[in-house]
Amino acid sequence: MKKNIVLFVLFILPIVAYLFFASGINSFTKLPVITPKIADFGEWKSLKDEKVSLNNKITILGFSGSEILKNRGNFFNLNEKIYQRYHTFKDLQFVVVCPLGTEGDTKKVVDALGAFTDVSQWHFVFASPQEINAYYNQLKLVGKLDENLGTPNVYIVDKERNLRGRKEKKEYKEGYNTFHPADLSNEMLDDFKVILYEYRAALKKNHNATKEL
């Protein structure tokens, strides 16, 4: 009898545990869509005077507001917790929407990040206050921009321009607060990994796996 118990613990129990956890992972391979098919940026230009598009990119989307220099710590948190770990993926970009007139302060933030980070996947695009408000409103989010046209939250947008997050009432999550490093290290990192897993699984299924993701 004791021999059977020992065999069960050594061989059967680990298999049962593996199947249990594997089934849990497989049931959570999709991050829900909060807002489908959000608008692209159109003719908005970046700090490098380039057009930036959401199409065919996994995008971390933010809104700096006019006090970007004052709130630069938020970008350093995001850079440390998420960007530095994943920025080498070609299909990923970090895009921040900024008000026209903040180009000088924005460049100071980029230069500060560039002192210790490859900032090639950071993109700061500029628009008028009216354009920023209209763009944010079409995201159809619960959260709002502050009086300076900014928010500490960033959002995950997939390659099809769907804004993704958590839809269940108990843990509804449309954005991730860059002011709190723990929010980035835990909830955002978990959800971001789900997006990456989703695309890797699709690539593998289509036999097109690459190092881009």
Short mmCIF file of C-alpha atoms in Angstrom, two decimals:
data_model
loop_
_atom_site.label_atom_id
_atom_site.label_comp_id
_atom_site.label_asym_id
_atom_site.label_seq_id
_atom_site.Cartn_x
_atom_site.Cartn_y
_atom_site.Cartn_z
CA MET A 1 0.00 0.00 0.00
CA LYS A 2 2.78 2.41 0.96
CA LYS A 3 4.58 1.52 -2.25
CA ASN A 4 1.51 2.49 -4.31
CA ILE A 5 1.24 5.83 -2.49
CA VAL A 6 4.89 6.59 -3.16
CA LEU A 7 4.50 5.73 -6.85
CA PHE A 8 1.43 7.95 -7.06
CA VAL A 9 3.23 10.90 -5.51
CA LEU A 10 6.33 10.47 -7.67
CA PHE A 11 4.73 9.82 -11.05
CA ILE A 12 0.97 10.37 -11.21
CA LEU A 13 0.60 13.55 -9.15
CA PRO A 14 3.10 15.60 -11.22
CA ILE A 15 1.28 14.61 -14.42
CA VAL A 16 -2.09 15.61 -12.97
CA ALA A 17 -0.65 18.93 -11.79
CA TYR A 18 0.86 19.61 -15.21
CA LEU A 19 -2.43 18.93 -16.99
CA PHE A 20 -4.27 21.20 -14.55
CA PHE A 21 -1.96 24.17 -15.04
CA ALA A 22 -1.65 23.59 -18.78
CA SER A 23 -5.41 23.70 -19.20
CA GLY A 24 -5.49 26.97 -17.26
CA ILE A 25 -2.90 28.57 -19.52
CA ASN A 26 -4.60 27.40 -22.68
CA SER A 27 -7.92 28.89 -21.55
CA PHE A 28 -6.30 32.33 -21.22
CA THR A 29 -4.64 32.75 -24.57
CA LYS A 30 -6.73 35.76 -25.61
CA LEU A 31 -6.77 39.19 -24.06
CA PRO A 32 -10.26 40.67 -24.54
CA VAL A 33 -10.94 43.57 -26.90
CA ILE A 34 -12.02 46.72 -25.06
CA THR A 35 -12.43 48.91 -28.16
CA PRO A 36 -12.23 47.44 -31.69
CA LYS A 37 -10.58 49.11 -34.65
CA ILE A 38 -9.43 52.39 -33.14
CA ALA A 39 -8.34 55.13 -35.54
CA ASP A 40 -4.82 55.45 -36.89
CA PHE A 41 -2.82 58.68 -36.54
CA GLY A 42 -3.22 59.93 -40.09
CA GLU A 43 -0.81 62.75 -40.92
CA TRP A 44 0.48 63.36 -37.40
CA LYS A 45 4.25 63.64 -37.37
CA SER A 46 6.73 62.35 -34.82
CA LEU A 47 9.61 64.13 -33.13
CA LYS A 48 11.72 62.85 -36.03
CA ASP A 49 9.23 64.36 -38.52
CA GLU A 50 8.06 60.87 -39.52
CA LYS A 51 4.57 59.43 -39.83
CA VAL A 52 3.78 56.68 -37.32
CA SER A 53 1.10 54.04 -37.84
CA LEU A 54 -0.64 51.54 -35.58
CA ASN A 55 -1.10 49.09 -38.43
CA ASN A 56 0.72 45.74 -38.14
CA LYS A 57 2.39 46.70 -34.87
CA ILE A 58 1.75 45.79 -31.26
CA THR A 59 1.62 49.26 -29.73
CA ILE A 60 1.91 50.57 -26.20
CA LEU A 61 -0.04 53.81 -26.51
CA GLY A 62 0.24 56.77 -24.14
CA PHE A 63 -0.84 60.42 -23.83
CA SER A 64 1.80 62.68 -22.30
CA GLY A 65 -0.14 65.90 -21.83
CA SER A 66 1.53 69.30 -21.82
CA GLU A 67 3.46 68.57 -18.60
CA ILE A 68 5.57 65.78 -20.05
CA LEU A 69 8.74 67.03 -18.40
CA LYS A 70 7.09 67.14 -14.99
CA ASN A 71 5.75 63.61 -15.45
CA ARG A 72 8.89 62.16 -17.04
CA GLY A 73 9.19 59.64 -14.22
CA ASN A 74 6.23 57.78 -15.69
CA PHE A 75 8.15 57.16 -18.90
CA PHE A 76 11.22 56.04 -16.99
CA ASN A 77 9.04 53.52 -15.11
CA LEU A 78 7.58 52.19 -18.36
CA ASN A 79 11.00 52.12 -19.96
CA GLU A 80 12.49 50.12 -17.10
CA LYS A 81 9.63 47.66 -16.51
CA ILE A 82 8.49 46.92 -20.07
CA TYR A 83 10.41 48.67 -22.85
CA GLN A 84 13.94 47.56 -22.03
CA ARG A 85 12.82 43.95 -21.81
CA TYR A 86 10.95 43.78 -25.10
CA HIS A 87 12.01 46.65 -27.37
CA THR A 88 14.13 44.42 -29.62
CA PHE A 89 10.97 42.85 -31.08
CA LYS A 90 10.49 44.38 -34.52
CA ASP A 91 6.70 44.18 -34.30
CA LEU A 92 6.52 46.30 -31.14
CA GLN A 93 6.44 50.08 -30.71
CA PHE A 94 5.82 52.56 -27.91
CA VAL A 95 3.86 55.60 -29.10
CA VAL A 96 3.05 58.70 -27.04
CA VAL A 97 0.60 61.36 -28.25
CA CYS A 98 1.78 64.85 -27.27
CA PRO A 99 0.30 68.35 -27.67
CA LEU A 100 1.85 70.61 -30.28
CA GLY A 101 4.26 73.01 -28.62
CA THR A 102 5.80 70.40 -26.31
CA GLU A 103 8.46 69.27 -28.78
CA GLY A 104 11.29 70.84 -26.78
CA ASP A 105 10.32 69.20 -23.49
CA THR A 106 9.68 65.91 -25.26
CA LYS A 107 13.16 65.94 -26.77
CA LYS A 108 14.63 66.41 -23.28
CA VAL A 109 12.79 63.29 -22.10
CA VAL A 110 13.93 61.28 -25.14
CA ASP A 111 17.53 62.44 -24.69
CA ALA A 112 17.42 61.42 -21.03
CA LEU A 113 16.08 57.97 -21.94
CA GLY A 114 18.65 57.69 -24.71
CA ALA A 115 21.49 58.06 -22.23
CA PHE A 116 21.01 54.43 -21.20
CA THR A 117 18.43 52.95 -23.63
CA ASP A 118 18.09 52.31 -27.34
CA VAL A 119 15.12 54.61 -27.97
CA SER A 120 14.49 53.56 -31.58
CA GLN A 121 11.11 52.01 -30.67
CA TRP A 122 9.92 55.08 -28.76
CA HIS A 123 7.79 57.38 -30.94
CA PHE A 124 6.33 60.71 -29.82
CA VAL A 125 3.69 62.15 -32.17
CA PHE A 126 2.18 65.63 -32.01
CA ALA A 127 -1.33 66.97 -32.52
CA SER A 128 -3.51 69.92 -31.54
CA PRO A 129 -5.58 69.81 -28.33
CA GLN A 130 -8.75 69.37 -30.36
CA GLU A 131 -7.27 66.47 -32.30
CA ILE A 132 -6.01 64.79 -29.13
CA ASN A 133 -9.39 65.06 -27.41
CA ALA A 134 -11.21 63.71 -30.46
CA TYR A 135 -8.75 60.85 -30.81
CA TYR A 136 -8.96 59.89 -27.14
CA ASN A 137 -12.76 60.05 -27.14
CA GLN A 138 -13.01 57.50 -29.96
CA LEU A 139 -11.15 55.03 -27.75
CA LYS A 140 -14.42 54.89 -25.73
CA LEU A 141 -12.69 54.39 -22.39
CA VAL A 142 -13.96 54.86 -18.85
CA GLY A 143 -10.90 56.90 -17.87
CA LYS A 144 -10.50 60.50 -19.08
CA LEU A 145 -7.63 62.79 -19.99
CA ASP A 146 -6.71 65.43 -17.42
CA GLU A 147 -6.84 69.19 -18.01
CA ASN A 148 -3.37 69.00 -19.59
CA LEU A 149 -4.46 66.39 -22.17
CA GLY A 150 -2.52 63.64 -20.42
CA THR A 151 -2.99 60.47 -18.42
CA PRO A 152 -0.55 58.25 -16.52
CA ASN A 153 -2.18 55.24 -18.16
CA VAL A 154 -0.87 53.45 -21.22
CA TYR A 155 -2.86 51.08 -23.40
CA ILE A 156 -2.15 47.89 -25.32
CA VAL A 157 -3.18 48.00 -28.99
CA ASP A 158 -2.81 44.92 -31.19
CA LYS A 159 -1.76 44.71 -34.83
CA GLU A 160 -5.35 45.10 -36.02
CA ARG A 161 -5.74 48.34 -33.99
CA ASN A 162 -7.90 46.73 -31.31
CA LEU A 163 -7.40 48.16 -27.82
CA ARG A 164 -7.04 45.20 -25.47
CA GLY A 165 -7.49 44.72 -21.73
CA ARG A 166 -9.59 42.93 -19.12
CA LYS A 167 -13.38 43.11 -19.43
CA GLU A 168 -14.58 41.25 -16.37
CA LYS A 169 -16.27 43.61 -13.88
CA LYS A 170 -14.19 42.43 -10.93
CA GLU A 171 -10.88 43.11 -12.67
CA TYR A 172 -11.76 45.52 -15.49
CA LYS A 173 -8.56 46.94 -16.92
CA GLU A 174 -8.38 49.24 -19.92
CA GLY A 175 -5.04 50.87 -19.13
CA TYR A 176 -1.96 50.48 -16.94
CA ASN A 177 -0.77 53.19 -14.59
CA THR A 178 2.84 54.15 -15.30
CA PHE A 179 3.05 56.10 -12.04
CA HIS A 180 2.96 52.82 -10.12
CA PRO A 181 5.81 50.44 -11.08
CA ALA A 182 3.96 47.56 -9.43
CA ASP A 183 1.05 48.00 -11.86
CA LEU A 184 3.50 47.65 -14.76
CA SER A 185 5.43 44.73 -13.25
CA ASN A 186 2.31 42.74 -12.44
CA GLU A 187 -0.88 43.40 -14.38
CA MET A 188 0.58 44.99 -17.49
CA LEU A 189 3.41 42.52 -17.82
CA ASP A 190 0.97 39.62 -17.43
CA ASP A 191 -1.40 40.99 -20.08
CA PHE A 192 1.44 41.92 -22.42
CA LYS A 193 2.75 38.36 -22.24
CA VAL A 194 -0.70 37.10 -23.22
CA ILE A 195 -0.60 39.27 -26.36
CA LEU A 196 2.86 37.99 -27.26
CA TYR A 197 1.79 34.40 -26.63
CA GLU A 198 -1.27 34.93 -28.81
CA TYR A 199 0.81 36.08 -31.79
CA ARG A 200 3.49 33.48 -31.29
CA ALA A 201 0.83 30.77 -31.25
CA ALA A 202 -0.69 32.14 -34.47
CA LEU A 203 2.72 32.26 -36.16
CA LYS A 204 3.50 28.73 -35.06
CA LYS A 205 0.12 27.50 -36.28
CA ASN A 206 0.79 29.05 -39.68
CA HIS A 207 4.37 27.71 -39.68
CA ASN A 208 5.65 31.26 -39.97
CA ALA A 209 7.41 31.61 -36.63
CA THR A 210 10.02 34.36 -36.64
CA LYS A 211 12.20 36.14 -34.13
CA GLU A 212 10.13 39.29 -34.47
CA LEU A 213 7.93 38.34 -31.53
#
